[in-house]
Short mmCIF file of C-alpha atoms in Angstrom, two decimals:
data_model
loop_
_atom_site.label_atom_id
_atom_site.label_comp_id
_atom_site.label_asym_id
_atom_site.label_seq_id
_atom_site.Cartn_x
_atom_site.Cartn_y
_atom_site.Cartn_z
CA UNK L 1 -16.56 1.77 21.30
CA UNK L 2 -19.03 2.80 23.99
CA UNK L 3 -16.50 2.17 26.80
CA UNK L 4 -13.96 4.43 25.09
CA UNK L 5 -16.47 7.29 24.98
CA UNK L 6 -17.15 6.88 28.69
CA UNK L 7 -13.44 7.45 29.24
CA UNK L 8 -12.35 10.95 30.26
CA UNK L 9 -9.44 11.01 27.80
CA UNK L 10 -10.25 13.12 24.73
CA UNK L 11 -7.33 11.51 22.85
CA UNK L 12 -8.80 8.05 23.47
CA UNK L 13 -12.24 9.22 22.29
CA UNK L 14 -10.87 10.70 19.05
CA UNK L 15 -8.67 7.65 18.43
CA UNK L 16 -11.55 5.26 18.95
CA UNK L 17 -13.92 7.30 16.77
CA UNK L 18 -11.44 7.44 13.87
CA UNK L 19 -10.46 3.77 14.17
CA UNK L 20 -14.12 2.70 14.44
CA UNK L 21 -15.11 4.82 11.44
CA UNK L 22 -12.31 3.40 9.31
CA UNK L 23 -13.27 -0.15 10.30
CA UNK L 24 -16.96 0.41 9.49
CA UNK L 25 -16.11 1.99 6.13
CA UNK L 26 -13.75 -0.85 5.21
CA UNK L 27 -16.41 -3.44 6.03
CA UNK L 28 -19.08 -1.53 4.11
CA UNK L 29 -17.00 -0.93 0.98
CA UNK L 30 -15.43 -4.39 1.12
CA UNK L 31 -18.64 -6.36 1.50
CA UNK L 32 -21.79 -4.37 0.78
CA UNK L 33 -21.14 -1.41 -1.50
CA UNK L 34 -22.25 -1.67 -5.13
CA UNK L 35 -19.24 0.50 -6.02
CA UNK L 36 -16.80 -2.26 -5.07
CA UNK L 37 -18.92 -5.37 -5.68
CA UNK L 38 -18.05 -5.35 -9.39
CA UNK L 39 -14.33 -5.21 -8.63
CA UNK L 40 -14.57 -8.14 -6.23
CA UNK L 41 -16.48 -10.25 -8.78
CA UNK L 42 -13.97 -9.28 -11.48
CA UNK L 43 -11.08 -10.32 -9.24
CA UNK L 44 -12.72 -13.69 -8.53
CA UNK L 45 -13.19 -14.36 -12.24
CA UNK L 46 -9.58 -13.41 -13.04
CA UNK L 47 -8.15 -15.63 -10.31
CA UNK L 48 -10.33 -18.57 -11.38
CA UNK L 49 -9.73 -18.10 -15.13
CA UNK L 50 -7.21 -20.21 -17.07
CA UNK L 51 -5.76 -17.15 -18.77
CA UNK L 52 -5.02 -13.68 -17.45
CA UNK L 53 -5.09 -11.96 -20.85
CA UNK L 54 -8.58 -10.57 -20.34
CA UNK L 55 -8.98 -6.85 -20.85
CA UNK L 56 -9.93 -5.48 -17.44
CA UNK L 57 -8.04 -3.91 -14.60
CA UNK L 58 -7.54 -7.06 -12.49
CA UNK L 59 -6.24 -9.09 -15.43
CA UNK L 60 -3.92 -6.27 -16.49
CA UNK L 61 -2.68 -5.90 -12.92
CA UNK L 62 -1.74 -9.60 -12.79
CA UNK L 63 0.11 -9.18 -16.10
CA UNK L 64 2.09 -6.22 -14.75
CA UNK L 65 3.01 -8.18 -11.61
CA UNK L 66 4.17 -11.15 -13.68
CA UNK L 67 6.28 -8.86 -15.87
CA UNK L 68 7.75 -7.02 -12.88
CA UNK L 69 8.75 -10.35 -11.29
CA UNK L 70 10.50 -11.32 -14.51
CA UNK L 71 12.36 -8.00 -14.53
CA UNK L 72 13.34 -8.49 -10.87
CA UNK L 73 14.75 -11.94 -11.69
CA UNK L 74 16.98 -10.32 -14.34
CA UNK L 75 18.38 -7.62 -11.98
CA UNK L 76 17.76 -8.61 -8.35
CA UNK L 77 20.69 -6.85 -6.69
CA UNK L 78 20.93 -3.39 -8.28
CA UNK L 79 17.59 -3.21 -10.10
CA UNK L 80 17.04 -1.81 -13.55
CA UNK L 81 17.32 1.85 -12.60
CA UNK L 82 14.59 4.46 -12.25
CA UNK L 83 15.16 5.82 -15.74
CA UNK L 84 15.06 2.45 -17.49
CA UNK L 85 12.49 0.44 -15.58
CA UNK L 86 9.44 1.55 -17.57
CA UNK L 87 11.17 0.85 -20.90
CA UNK L 88 12.23 -2.59 -19.69
CA UNK L 89 8.72 -3.38 -18.42
CA UNK L 90 7.23 -2.31 -21.76
CA UNK L 91 9.68 -4.64 -23.58
CA UNK L 92 8.54 -7.54 -21.39
CA UNK L 93 4.88 -6.65 -22.06
CA UNK L 94 5.60 -6.81 -25.81
CA UNK L 95 7.52 -10.10 -25.52
CA UNK L 96 4.69 -11.72 -23.56
CA UNK L 97 1.98 -10.38 -25.86
CA UNK L 98 0.29 -8.23 -23.22
CA UNK L 99 -1.00 -5.72 -25.79
CA UNK L 100 -3.31 -3.72 -23.54
CA UNK L 101 -0.71 -2.94 -20.89
CA UNK L 102 1.92 -2.49 -23.61
CA UNK L 103 -0.23 0.21 -25.23
CA UNK L 104 -0.91 1.87 -21.86
CA UNK L 105 2.76 1.55 -20.78
CA UNK L 106 1.75 0.77 -17.21
CA UNK L 107 4.06 0.59 -14.20
CA UNK L 108 4.16 -2.53 -11.99
CA UNK L 109 0.97 -1.59 -10.07
CA UNK L 110 2.59 -2.79 -6.84
CA UNK L 111 4.92 -0.44 -4.99
CA UNK L 112 7.00 -3.27 -3.54
CA UNK L 113 7.59 -4.86 -6.96
CA UNK L 114 8.14 -1.45 -8.55
CA UNK L 115 10.77 -0.46 -5.98
CA UNK L 116 12.47 -3.85 -6.29
CA UNK L 117 12.54 -3.60 -10.09
CA UNK L 118 13.72 0.05 -9.96
CA UNK L 119 16.50 -0.11 -7.38
CA UNK L 120 16.97 -3.74 -6.36
CA UNK L 121 16.75 -5.65 -3.14
CA UNK L 122 18.09 -2.86 -0.90
CA UNK L 123 15.24 -0.52 -1.92
CA UNK L 124 12.73 -3.32 -1.36
CA UNK L 125 14.08 -4.05 2.13
CA UNK L 126 14.14 -0.34 3.03
CA UNK L 127 10.54 0.13 1.87
CA UNK L 128 9.40 -2.83 3.95
CA UNK L 129 11.29 -1.50 6.98
CA UNK L 130 9.86 2.03 6.53
CA UNK L 131 6.42 0.49 6.99
CA UNK L 132 7.12 -2.43 9.31
CA UNK L 133 9.31 -0.78 11.97
CA UNK L 134 6.88 2.09 12.78
CA UNK L 135 3.95 -0.34 12.52
CA UNK L 136 5.45 -2.51 15.26
CA UNK L 137 6.26 0.56 17.39
CA UNK L 138 2.76 2.02 16.88
CA UNK L 139 1.17 -1.32 17.76
CA UNK L 140 3.26 -1.51 20.93
CA UNK L 141 2.29 2.09 21.86
CA UNK L 142 -1.35 1.43 20.92
CA UNK L 143 -1.41 4.32 18.43
CA UNK L 144 -4.45 3.21 16.46
CA UNK L 145 -4.37 6.09 13.99
CA UNK L 146 -0.77 5.42 12.92
CA UNK L 147 -1.46 1.66 12.76
CA UNK L 148 -4.53 2.27 10.58
CA UNK L 149 -2.61 4.67 8.32
CA UNK L 150 0.29 2.25 7.80
CA UNK L 151 -2.05 -0.69 7.15
CA UNK L 152 -4.16 1.27 4.66
CA UNK L 153 -1.11 2.60 2.82
CA UNK L 154 0.55 -0.82 2.89
CA UNK L 155 -2.55 -2.50 1.45
CA UNK L 156 -2.75 0.16 -1.27
CA UNK L 157 0.93 -0.39 -2.08
CA UNK L 158 0.07 -4.03 -2.80
CA UNK L 159 -2.15 -3.02 -5.73
CA UNK L 160 -0.78 0.38 -6.81
CA UNK L 161 2.64 1.98 -7.19
CA UNK L 162 1.63 4.66 -4.71
CA UNK L 163 4.86 6.64 -4.43
CA UNK L 164 5.65 6.49 -8.15
CA UNK L 165 3.33 9.45 -8.75
CA UNK L 166 3.77 12.87 -7.17
CA UNK L 167 0.32 12.94 -5.53
CA UNK L 168 0.94 9.61 -3.79
CA UNK L 169 4.46 10.50 -2.72
CA UNK L 170 3.37 13.84 -1.22
CA UNK L 171 0.35 12.30 0.52
CA UNK L 172 2.42 9.48 2.03
CA UNK L 173 5.35 11.68 3.09
CA UNK L 174 3.19 14.43 4.60
CA UNK L 175 0.78 12.31 6.62
CA UNK L 176 3.39 9.77 7.61
CA UNK L 177 5.65 12.53 8.95
CA UNK L 178 2.79 14.25 10.78
CA UNK L 179 1.61 11.02 12.43
CA UNK L 180 5.14 9.99 13.42
CA UNK L 181 5.82 13.48 14.81
CA UNK L 182 2.56 13.41 16.79
CA UNK L 183 3.56 10.09 18.34
CA UNK L 184 7.01 11.43 19.24
CA UNK L 185 5.47 14.50 20.95
CA UNK L 186 3.14 12.24 22.96
CA UNK L 187 6.10 10.10 24.03
CA UNK L 188 8.06 13.18 25.15
CA UNK L 189 5.05 14.49 27.05
CA UNK L 190 4.56 11.16 28.82
CA UNK L 191 8.24 10.98 29.78
CA UNK L 192 8.10 14.59 31.01
CA UNK L 193 5.11 13.84 33.23
CA UNK L 194 6.92 10.91 34.90
#
């Protein structure tokens, strides 16, 4: 961190500051914050419990994942369809006796499972590629901001259906496009200087 600030490159300084800040915040909120300590303890108890039918967010999330996987097994190629997926998930919740998530009519709470259940294997593969391809390119180019963004969004997609709601879809599309465009401009500038 200190060596980067001794560098003359302003871009390197900003990149290092943002990446360092994100890392420090993730460590703080993941390990020390009282805001997240309850969630971590709840998750441990759910994973260690014999049953997942406890009424709290981690238990309900595991129930939605289980139901989404069942729905995927029924329609792996074409999916259920965006208009029918919620109704089909709710039917599975009722069949399995998941009353809390049945009453709340929750989505899959995992963007990868949600996309797979909605539109099938092709949508799942495309979603993975939309994240993985630029992540590999950004890692190769050492674009720490884009790498951090993709990792944070990808981790959030593991526990939330991020792009199922308008706010998540707009956030992802806007910042993803801006960061990809910034990287492309830097590449063009570097090639122009050579």
